[in-house]
XYZ file of C-alpha atoms in Angstrom:
715
model
C 113.499 68.419 207.839
C 110.442 66.169 208.321
C 108.486 68.252 205.863
C 111.223 67.954 203.205
C 111.449 64.175 203.569
C 107.698 63.796 203.409
C 107.509 65.870 200.218
C 110.173 63.714 198.530
C 108.463 60.479 199.522
C 105.062 61.743 198.439
C 106.515 62.684 195.049
C 108.217 59.285 194.628
C 104.924 57.540 195.286
C 102.985 59.679 192.805
C 105.654 59.792 190.027
C 104.874 56.422 188.365
C 101.207 57.281 188.027
C 102.032 60.748 186.653
C 104.454 59.304 184.125
C 102.062 56.599 182.903
C 99.300 59.167 182.462
C 101.465 61.429 180.398
C 102.561 58.537 178.170
C 98.990 57.464 177.523
C 97.795 57.946 173.946
C 94.091 58.230 174.715
C 92.380 60.964 176.666
C 90.325 59.642 179.492
C 86.944 61.199 179.759
C 86.532 63.128 182.984
C 84.268 61.526 185.543
C 83.165 62.807 188.950
C 85.402 61.179 191.542
C 84.994 61.253 195.318
C 87.833 59.887 197.420
C 87.049 58.762 200.973
C 90.125 58.431 203.175
C 89.607 56.580 206.440
C 92.093 57.336 209.206
C 91.826 53.829 210.589
C 92.014 50.274 209.320
C 89.293 48.185 207.753
C 88.820 46.272 211.029
C 87.704 49.439 212.818
C 83.929 48.889 212.936
C 82.647 52.452 213.298
C 84.719 54.190 210.620
C 84.263 51.341 208.128
C 80.486 51.422 208.522
C 80.547 55.221 208.191
C 82.511 55.123 204.910
C 80.109 52.582 203.400
C 77.071 54.607 204.481
C 78.509 57.717 202.805
C 78.924 55.741 199.553
C 75.328 54.504 199.804
C 74.028 58.058 200.225
C 76.006 59.292 197.207
C 74.805 56.407 195.037
C 71.216 57.094 196.066
C 71.509 60.701 194.837
C 71.272 59.504 191.223
C 74.480 61.243 190.064
C 77.272 59.482 188.163
C 79.870 59.481 190.909
C 82.904 57.213 191.105
C 83.872 56.507 194.691
C 86.850 54.846 196.283
C 87.471 54.103 199.948
C 91.048 53.882 201.151
C 92.318 53.159 204.654
C 95.338 54.906 206.189
C 95.588 52.432 209.049
C 96.725 55.036 211.566
C 96.370 53.060 214.806
C 98.330 53.578 217.953
C 100.682 56.521 217.732
C 104.142 55.179 216.833
C 105.990 57.919 214.990
C 105.253 60.885 212.828
C 107.174 59.436 209.891
C 105.319 56.103 210.041
C 101.956 57.853 210.013
C 103.100 60.058 207.099
C 104.034 56.976 205.134
C 100.646 55.401 205.942
C 98.890 58.588 204.844
C 100.824 58.799 201.554
C 100.206 55.109 200.870
C 96.494 55.661 201.358
C 96.581 58.509 198.813
C 98.415 56.286 196.339
C 95.962 53.398 196.829
C 93.079 55.764 196.346
C 94.011 56.471 192.718
C 92.233 54.587 189.949
C 93.733 52.617 187.033
C 97.245 53.969 187.543
C 96.212 57.257 185.967
C 96.504 60.789 187.239
C 93.058 61.114 188.709
C 92.513 63.767 191.279
C 89.294 63.644 193.280
C 86.653 66.275 192.843
C 85.925 66.092 196.580
C 88.077 64.568 199.318
C 86.385 63.094 202.403
C 88.563 62.601 205.501
C 87.219 60.437 208.337
C 88.752 61.022 211.773
C 90.989 63.639 213.385
C 94.197 61.780 212.487
C 93.823 62.061 208.725
C 93.074 65.789 208.928
C 96.068 66.538 211.211
C 98.406 64.773 208.803
C 96.757 66.149 205.642
C 97.004 69.784 206.774
C 100.789 69.581 207.329
C 101.678 67.721 204.109
C 102.152 71.073 202.375
C 100.228 70.040 199.247
C 100.342 72.400 196.330
C 98.767 72.829 192.882
C 95.615 70.834 192.208
C 95.348 69.582 195.783
C 94.913 73.129 197.023
C 91.754 73.498 194.920
C 90.135 70.198 195.942
C 87.387 70.794 198.547
C 87.679 68.734 201.695
C 84.853 67.375 203.866
C 85.867 66.322 207.366
C 83.718 63.713 209.057
C 83.841 62.538 212.648
C 86.281 65.177 213.827
C 86.165 67.132 217.080
C 85.577 70.839 217.505
C 89.251 71.345 218.505
C 92.521 69.945 217.147
C 96.169 70.030 218.104
C 98.197 73.070 217.172
C 100.916 71.108 215.394
C 102.261 67.680 214.653
C 104.966 67.925 217.361
C 102.256 67.470 219.961
C 100.808 64.474 218.210
C 102.843 61.910 220.218
C 102.801 63.041 223.875
C 103.431 60.843 226.867
C 101.095 62.827 229.063
C 97.689 64.337 228.925
C 97.912 67.546 226.963
C 96.503 70.691 228.499
C 93.696 72.670 226.877
C 96.271 75.196 225.643
C 97.604 72.585 223.188
C 94.370 72.711 221.198
C 92.936 75.230 218.781
C 89.459 75.482 217.194
C 88.950 73.349 214.127
C 88.232 76.362 211.919
C 91.586 77.917 212.891
C 93.503 74.880 211.647
C 92.762 75.677 207.991
C 94.028 78.691 206.120
C 93.901 77.886 202.427
C 91.663 74.887 201.688
C 87.986 74.930 200.767
C 86.677 72.887 203.661
C 83.691 72.004 205.800
C 83.305 69.583 208.660
C 80.737 67.329 210.323
C 81.787 67.673 213.958
C 81.475 64.898 216.522
C 79.772 66.079 219.737
C 81.411 65.956 223.131
C 79.659 63.000 224.728
C 81.912 62.371 227.734
C 79.672 64.061 230.320
C 76.487 62.352 229.111
C 78.288 58.993 229.000
C 79.266 59.426 232.658
C 75.624 60.323 233.392
C 74.536 57.037 231.798
C 77.133 55.158 233.853
C 75.803 56.642 237.079
C 72.253 55.778 236.010
C 73.217 52.133 235.486
C 75.278 51.951 238.679
C 74.053 54.707 241.047
C 76.819 54.024 243.620
C 79.610 53.667 241.034
C 83.050 53.241 242.570
C 85.307 53.312 239.493
C 85.280 54.159 235.784
C 87.646 52.213 233.532
C 88.518 53.481 230.074
C 89.793 50.891 227.608
C 92.179 52.576 225.190
C 94.519 51.526 222.412
C 96.723 54.617 222.636
C 95.374 56.272 219.486
C 94.794 59.981 219.241
C 91.010 59.543 219.292
C 91.236 57.489 222.499
C 93.604 60.018 224.065
C 91.268 62.876 223.224
C 88.298 61.084 224.789
C 90.455 60.138 227.820
C 91.054 63.850 228.458
C 87.307 64.614 228.237
C 86.329 61.674 230.453
C 88.957 62.579 233.017
C 87.567 66.118 233.238
C 84.000 64.834 233.708
C 85.072 62.288 236.355
C 86.895 64.979 238.331
C 83.763 67.156 238.266
C 81.603 64.258 239.552
C 84.251 62.812 241.918
C 84.378 59.417 240.195
C 87.699 57.511 240.206
C 89.094 57.130 236.685
C 91.605 54.656 235.264
C 92.826 54.209 231.688
C 93.769 50.703 230.603
C 95.820 50.477 227.421
C 95.340 47.581 225.012
C 96.542 46.727 221.585
C 93.680 47.260 219.147
C 91.599 44.226 218.181
C 93.404 41.882 220.580
C 90.605 40.486 222.674
C 92.913 38.163 224.623
C 94.731 41.083 226.185
C 91.397 42.542 227.207
C 90.274 39.274 228.770
C 93.294 39.236 231.095
C 92.171 42.488 232.664
C 88.456 41.759 232.883
C 88.772 39.390 235.830
C 90.443 42.046 237.987
C 87.854 44.803 237.568
C 86.379 46.186 240.786
C 82.751 45.648 241.663
C 80.254 48.484 241.029
C 82.413 49.811 238.234
C 81.710 50.701 234.603
C 83.860 50.214 231.508
C 83.910 52.814 228.707
C 85.392 51.957 225.318
C 85.801 53.821 222.055
C 85.509 50.739 219.895
C 87.860 48.165 221.405
C 86.360 44.649 221.393
C 85.511 43.481 224.918
C 85.468 39.925 226.191
C 82.076 38.253 226.557
C 83.011 37.217 230.112
C 83.039 40.779 231.455
C 80.720 41.178 234.438
C 80.422 44.964 234.627
C 78.422 47.245 232.300
C 80.272 48.364 229.186
C 79.488 51.716 227.519
C 80.589 52.834 224.071
C 81.414 56.329 222.839
C 80.573 55.556 219.220
C 77.827 53.791 217.322
C 78.906 50.132 217.442
C 75.559 48.684 218.582
C 74.919 46.841 215.341
C 74.967 43.193 216.307
C 77.101 43.323 219.438
C 75.799 41.932 222.713
C 78.510 43.474 224.924
C 78.013 47.294 225.122
C 74.801 48.073 227.002
C 74.599 51.495 225.361
C 76.127 54.937 225.078
C 75.534 58.587 224.253
C 76.444 59.263 220.618
C 75.104 60.109 217.185
C 74.211 57.237 214.822
C 76.334 56.447 211.800
C 73.462 57.410 209.502
C 73.465 60.987 210.874
C 77.179 61.393 210.026
C 76.616 59.914 206.575
C 73.645 62.203 205.795
C 75.509 65.391 206.709
C 78.671 64.312 204.878
C 76.891 63.270 201.679
C 74.932 66.523 201.712
C 78.167 68.552 201.890
C 79.818 66.477 199.123
C 76.861 66.928 196.765
C 76.824 70.660 197.485
C 80.512 70.944 196.559
C 79.920 68.949 193.355
C 76.971 71.085 192.309
C 78.943 74.343 192.801
C 82.305 73.022 191.486
C 83.840 73.434 194.930
C 83.098 77.149 195.131
C 80.456 76.991 197.836
C 80.999 78.161 201.389
C 79.549 75.461 203.610
C 79.511 76.167 207.325
C 80.723 73.633 209.868
C 77.889 71.611 211.373
C 77.434 69.491 214.461
C 76.057 66.033 213.792
C 72.376 65.653 214.740
C 70.285 62.914 216.378
C 72.628 62.632 219.372
C 70.879 60.626 222.109
C 71.159 57.769 224.593
C 71.255 54.603 222.485
C 70.642 51.423 224.465
C 71.293 47.803 223.570
C 68.196 45.992 224.808
C 69.768 42.551 224.340
C 72.792 43.495 226.461
C 70.605 45.267 229.057
C 68.359 42.236 229.473
C 71.396 39.933 229.681
C 72.912 42.108 232.424
C 69.572 42.704 234.216
C 69.851 46.498 233.870
C 66.853 47.362 231.693
C 64.760 48.579 234.638
C 67.550 51.002 235.648
C 67.257 52.953 232.368
C 63.502 52.659 231.983
C 62.932 56.353 232.729
C 66.034 57.684 230.933
C 64.973 60.672 228.774
C 65.521 60.634 225.006
C 66.572 56.978 225.052
C 66.493 54.904 221.847
C 66.635 51.113 222.070
C 68.414 48.913 219.529
C 68.996 45.200 219.056
C 65.471 44.497 220.243
C 65.015 40.719 220.327
C 62.308 39.530 217.973
C 59.111 38.006 219.399
C 59.086 34.410 220.518
C 57.309 33.231 217.400
C 59.834 34.961 215.135
C 62.828 33.579 217.068
C 61.431 30.055 217.062
C 59.504 30.135 213.808
C 61.035 26.866 212.586
C 60.280 24.932 215.771
C 56.785 26.412 216.018
C 56.109 25.606 212.348
C 57.219 22.004 212.797
C 55.115 21.664 215.954
C 52.046 23.156 214.283
C 52.547 20.896 211.259
C 52.794 17.823 213.480
C 49.649 18.854 215.351
C 47.804 19.376 212.060
C 48.946 15.964 210.796
C 47.881 14.300 214.028
C 44.529 16.077 214.061
C 43.986 15.129 210.424
C 44.883 11.503 211.127
C 42.526 11.359 214.124
C 39.803 13.079 212.112
C 40.358 10.630 209.261
C 40.065 7.651 211.555
C 36.950 8.985 213.284
C 35.406 10.003 209.968
C 36.102 6.556 208.444
C 34.471 4.809 211.363
C 31.448 7.092 211.274
C 31.204 6.713 207.492
C 31.256 2.932 207.694
C 28.692 3.040 210.463
C 26.509 5.348 208.377
C 26.834 3.052 205.360
C 25.728 0.104 207.446
C 22.722 2.042 208.703
C 21.825 3.130 205.188
C 22.134 -0.433 203.916
C 19.875 -1.737 206.645
C 17.404 1.058 205.920
C 17.528 0.253 202.234
C 16.780 -3.377 202.930
C 13.841 -2.378 205.101
C 12.503 0.037 202.506
C 12.939 -2.546 199.764
C 11.038 -5.099 201.765
C 8.243 -2.620 202.420
C 8.212 -1.298 198.864
C 5.480 -3.619 197.677
C 3.262 -2.701 200.622
C 3.744 1.013 200.006
C 3.319 0.578 196.237
C 0.034 -1.206 196.600
C -1.386 1.151 199.219
C -0.483 4.441 197.599
C -3.510 6.791 197.395
C -2.632 7.505 193.774
C -2.524 5.274 190.731
C 0.968 4.116 189.737
C 1.630 2.584 186.314
C 4.867 1.530 184.687
C 5.103 1.286 180.888
C 7.877 0.350 178.487
C 9.047 2.800 175.848
C 6.464 1.382 173.448
C 3.519 2.229 175.734
C 2.771 -1.291 176.944
C 1.692 -1.621 180.565
C 4.215 -3.528 182.695
C 2.998 -2.970 186.258
C 0.323 -1.116 188.195
C -1.177 -0.901 191.674
C -4.758 -1.377 192.841
C -5.586 2.357 192.732
C -4.881 2.288 188.977
C -7.578 -0.355 188.498
C -10.212 2.198 189.551
C -8.913 4.512 186.853
C -9.068 1.713 184.239
C -12.682 0.964 185.151
C -13.769 4.573 184.836
C -11.843 4.825 181.563
C -14.044 1.953 180.217
C -11.206 -0.624 179.998
C -12.424 -4.040 181.123
C -8.852 -5.353 181.176
C -5.769 -3.345 182.164
C -3.754 -5.046 179.444
C -5.836 -3.258 176.817
C -4.694 0.174 178.138
C -2.063 1.638 175.818
C -0.263 4.791 176.865
C 0.270 6.224 173.409
C -3.369 6.104 172.477
C -4.320 9.547 171.122
C -7.181 9.705 173.588
C -4.584 9.748 176.369
C -1.449 11.434 174.942
C -1.285 13.192 171.614
C 1.826 13.395 169.433
C 3.016 16.669 170.949
C 2.886 15.238 174.468
C 4.682 12.075 173.335
C 7.490 14.141 171.788
C 7.860 16.216 174.986
C 7.913 13.007 177.073
C 10.830 11.502 175.152
C 12.677 14.818 175.441
C 12.827 14.060 179.178
C 10.141 16.607 179.991
C 7.396 16.122 182.543
C 4.041 15.745 180.794
C 0.859 16.604 182.666
C -2.776 16.713 181.543
C -6.304 16.613 182.947
C -8.627 13.817 181.962
C -12.384 14.321 182.496
C -14.437 11.160 182.762
C -18.135 11.905 183.195
C -18.302 13.314 186.733
C -14.680 12.458 187.586
C -11.477 14.343 186.921
C -7.967 12.867 186.941
C -4.530 14.489 186.802
C -2.127 12.345 184.768
C 1.646 13.013 185.026
C 4.192 11.110 182.944
C 8.004 11.002 183.013
C 10.792 8.796 181.675
C 12.908 6.934 184.268
C 15.925 4.667 183.861
C 16.290 1.220 185.378
C 19.631 1.210 187.262
C 19.991 -2.561 186.979
C 19.209 -3.089 183.298
C 19.793 0.433 181.952
C 16.465 0.370 180.054
C 14.122 3.346 179.989
C 10.577 3.119 181.300
C 7.673 5.505 181.540
C 6.204 6.154 184.978
C 2.631 7.402 185.050
C 0.989 8.833 188.153
C -2.780 9.225 188.168
C -4.295 11.460 190.864
C -8.005 11.781 191.500
C -8.719 15.541 191.266
C -12.491 15.273 191.324
C -12.950 16.984 194.703
C -10.332 19.589 193.917
C -11.989 20.358 190.595
C -15.395 20.689 192.290
C -13.945 23.090 194.872
C -12.205 25.091 192.159
C -15.440 25.464 190.202
C -17.298 26.510 193.346
C -14.692 29.141 194.144
C -14.762 30.322 190.558
C -18.532 30.641 190.691
C -18.396 32.576 193.951
C -15.656 34.795 192.518
C -17.743 35.484 189.438
C -20.772 36.390 191.587
C -18.690 38.731 193.773
C -17.049 40.234 190.734
C -20.468 40.803 189.142
C -21.836 42.421 192.302
C -18.799 44.674 192.694
C -18.879 45.673 189.047
C -22.548 46.554 189.286
C -21.914 48.500 192.464
C -18.919 50.244 190.805
C -16.637 49.010 193.612
C -13.119 48.303 192.368
C -11.160 45.712 194.356
C -7.543 44.671 193.799
C -5.106 42.457 195.665
C -1.413 42.694 194.806
C 2.135 42.163 196.064
C 4.085 45.321 196.915
C 7.375 43.563 196.071
C 6.607 43.128 192.360
C 3.134 44.645 191.760
C 1.590 41.344 190.603
C -1.926 40.399 191.651
C -5.560 40.445 190.432
C -8.292 43.052 190.237
C -11.967 43.259 189.328
C -13.233 44.802 186.126
C -14.706 47.697 188.096
C -11.220 48.492 189.448
C -9.811 48.758 185.926
C -12.798 50.808 184.743
C -12.702 53.202 187.698
C -8.981 53.914 187.178
C -9.368 54.028 183.362
C -6.776 51.276 182.921
C -6.596 48.459 180.368
C -7.343 45.024 181.794
C -3.974 43.741 180.485
C -1.992 45.767 183.011
C 0.395 43.299 184.743
C 1.973 45.612 187.328
C -0.935 46.936 189.384
C 1.299 49.497 191.098
C 1.309 51.447 187.820
C -2.329 52.370 188.461
C -1.194 54.975 190.967
C 0.390 56.997 188.146
C -3.040 58.346 187.214
C -3.277 60.223 190.541
C -2.247 63.843 190.803
C 1.247 64.408 192.164
C 0.328 65.388 195.746
C -2.111 62.513 196.215
C 0.261 60.052 194.554
C 3.058 61.040 196.937
C 0.678 60.642 199.898
C -0.275 57.119 198.761
C 3.335 56.088 197.993
C 4.468 57.229 201.462
C 1.824 54.977 203.009
C 2.892 51.994 200.850
C 6.516 52.607 201.794
C 5.566 52.404 205.466
C 3.757 49.135 204.742
C 6.961 47.770 203.172
C 8.700 48.394 206.504
C 6.001 46.639 208.559
C 3.188 49.192 209.068
C -0.274 47.624 209.368
C -2.663 50.583 209.773
C -5.557 51.311 207.386
C -5.390 53.921 204.649
C -8.628 55.832 204.000
C -8.756 59.046 202.017
C -10.251 60.847 199.007
C -7.772 61.160 196.140
C -7.944 62.923 192.802
C -7.109 61.214 189.519
C -6.683 62.572 186.019
C -7.504 60.609 182.883
C -5.336 60.693 179.742
C -7.986 63.020 178.247
C -7.386 65.505 181.076
C -10.612 64.848 183.006
C -10.473 64.976 186.814
C -12.267 62.428 188.992
C -12.384 61.863 192.715
C -11.910 58.422 194.247
C -12.340 56.968 197.710
C -9.252 54.844 198.486
C -9.253 52.157 201.184
C -6.090 50.024 201.552
C -5.486 47.313 204.178
C -2.306 45.137 204.554
C -3.092 41.394 204.542
C 0.240 39.526 204.662
C 3.728 40.670 205.640
C 6.460 38.173 204.716
C 9.437 40.035 203.188
C 11.656 36.958 203.587
C 9.419 35.196 201.058
C 9.008 38.411 199.022
C 5.354 38.614 199.974
C 3.838 41.887 201.145
C 0.156 41.559 200.186
C -2.330 44.434 200.405
C -5.994 44.715 199.352
C -7.214 47.908 197.750
C -10.784 49.173 197.321
C -11.610 52.122 195.062
C -14.997 53.926 194.948
C -15.928 56.765 192.561
C -16.699 59.918 194.540
C -17.446 62.481 191.837
C -21.138 62.928 192.826
C -20.402 63.061 196.565
C -17.578 65.543 196.030
C -19.830 67.712 193.818
C -22.597 67.746 196.442
C -20.067 68.457 199.135
C -18.727 71.416 197.190
C -22.281 72.759 196.547
C -23.070 72.440 200.235
C -19.896 74.254 201.150
C -20.735 77.040 198.649
C -24.271 77.450 200.089
C -22.898 77.515 203.573
C -20.415 80.158 202.507
C -23.216 82.308 200.997
C -25.298 82.004 204.145
C -22.400 82.997 206.306
C -21.761 85.967 204.034
C -25.439 87.086 204.241
C -25.470 86.772 207.980
C -22.277 88.789 208.216
C -23.839 91.451 205.929
C -27.023 91.544 208.039
C -25.084 91.876 211.250
C -23.174 94.796 209.768
C -26.300 96.411 208.183
C -28.692 96.493 211.177
C -26.540 98.580 213.578
C -25.863 101.130 210.861
C -29.588 101.311 209.887
C -30.636 102.252 213.460
C -28.912 105.633 213.315
C -29.821 106.268 209.674
C -33.607 105.849 210.449
C -33.544 107.856 213.709
C -31.941 110.942 212.171
C -34.506 111.391 209.291
C -37.423 110.798 211.714
C -36.124 113.434 214.109
C -35.760 115.740 211.107
C -39.393 115.146 210.115
C -40.662 115.747 213.691
C -38.687 118.961 214.105
C -39.761 120.278 210.702
C -43.410 119.407 211.419
C -43.314 121.283 214.716
C -41.701 124.286 213.050
C -44.253 124.150 210.237
C -47.119 124.511 212.689
C -45.889 127.841 213.993
C -44.420 129.129 210.773
C -46.188 132.062 208.958
C -43.841 132.845 206.084
C -44.210 131.184 202.706
C -40.463 130.777 202.104
C -39.986 129.292 205.519
C -42.843 126.819 204.980
C -41.436 125.773 201.548
C -38.013 125.170 203.097
C -39.509 123.028 205.850
C -41.574 121.025 203.312
C -38.426 120.392 201.290
C -36.582 119.104 204.350
C -39.488 116.841 205.253
C -39.565 115.434 201.696
C -35.819 114.743 201.771
C -36.121 112.912 205.069
C -39.042 110.868 203.663
C -36.920 109.845 200.653
C -34.064 108.761 202.898
C -36.420 106.661 205.020
C -37.895 105.091 201.865
C -34.414 104.158 200.643
C -33.593 102.497 203.978
C -36.835 100.490 203.821
C -35.915 99.239 200.349
C -32.458 98.161 201.642
C -34.077 96.288 204.514
C -36.363 94.460 202.076
C -33.304 93.476 199.935
C -31.473 92.105 202.988
C -34.543 90.062 203.887
C -34.604 88.567 200.366
C -30.933 87.571 200.642
C -31.554 85.937 203.972
C -34.562 84.064 202.511
C -32.389 83.079 199.504
C -34.863 84.539 197.044
């Protein structure tokens, strides 16, 4: 009877949309459509968040999928007919644009929607639409008659989820049984727990969890009480909160709890988003349900609903703790060592929570510090100005004294070359320049400054020249200066007596010429240069010895004439000097001229100054030709080698000669003795022949001895 009535009502609801679609004149292009049917209302936090997360995952896949979320609003169990009407209304609201639009995949959230959907006896297209169940348990009721019991149903009233489907293409994301682990968390928070309260709204999901919690409490001998509330009515919850026993724990499946509750509150589902009431729970996060569900939906869409997708248990199940609620209740230390615990709602650091106040405070401090600094700086600046003004007055008063007693001549001219002012030291210059009166001295006289110098002067360049007057020498420097008071330009001339400096320079030049002459005559090449850039000076003998042109600016290039091995040896030494070495270098090196001739040089190098911060690493180098010495050395070595060879030959010859002389002599003596007693002619001839052979051998040995003596005497 119920099934017949439901079929009629379902058809009445769907008929207007079917009729309007058939009367339409245009064919609507087919688009992938996923319908998400939520068993509960929009106010139910967990299921609403789950539906939105599934939509986000499908949108992120990049496929053109049209999605619609509809809510059945199946709350507390009232009647089978009322829930059927709510289910059919949700199907009707899930259609789009009043057209016949069947979903390509149907997603059902919660056990209630699946228990009603499987008994609606849908036929035709609905039989071919794949279904994805999300947030359902591993077992369901056998039939709808058991859906509204007044007592706790036994285990025999349930069947496995897979056995509840016989004709639909279906898969499921199963919710784990978290009752036992939730009780474990409760005992961890309150070790001596005296009571466990379960806040329920009378829905099927709450009744199912009540049965599981009751079983776990019986196993652990924990008193259990279910308190029924109307969903989302916090006032009814608040009336019960005050009467809860001490050392008790409240477990809820999503019912809002009053903020005034004084006992720990645990949740069976992921509602720890922004709430400060539940201290935690054992569950899987919403994202884990959404990932598994979206994966199954996409798999059905890719295979046109023909795939066989096995049922799967949601992953990432763990103890999720609300740090804010734990800290508020003073229970964070109790769960510090809880395994596999994940904390949420972690309060931000102090600076993040009070960023506005801290920013304002820092800004005020900066303003105050700046104001104080400004005041102090202004006072110090005024004080400094006063000191500078007093110093200026003192210097201005002493200017005339300093001007007159300067050890150099100071002269001030106008732009026409007329003398305006001069000190007493300038008078000495005028006298030596044969001017009886200073007024007759004109700056632009060609004897003083020629046209080129005058042009450079008025181009704001510093002009300098030497003036020789008999035995005196003066350095004259001229520059254009501006008068700050009048704005007129003047020419300042400084005359410095360089007579003593010039005499010293000439003396040094003369000494340098003498030393250079002596070194050149002695064929001693001397050079002094900077290892940082190779610049320096060298004598003519140095250039001649190394076969270099005198115009060579980088003296380090002279080492290129050395053979490779000697050049590397010298460069290694110079590299050590660059890093601070100060030892002497002394060695004979071989050079090769551009014509291919080889010469031997005696190199002596000594570091003089080491100042890398000023880019000064000065060394002095002395080069002596060693061709004659090397030649004599080689001849001496060759003679020594010949003598050693002769001695070795003599030492080897004498021992061998001893035996070679003794044997022929013995032969002669024996033959002579035999000859004296011999009577036969043949025998005497044979003995004479042997004696002659021995004599020849002795003669040969004597000649060899004479030759060895000649070698030893070097004849």
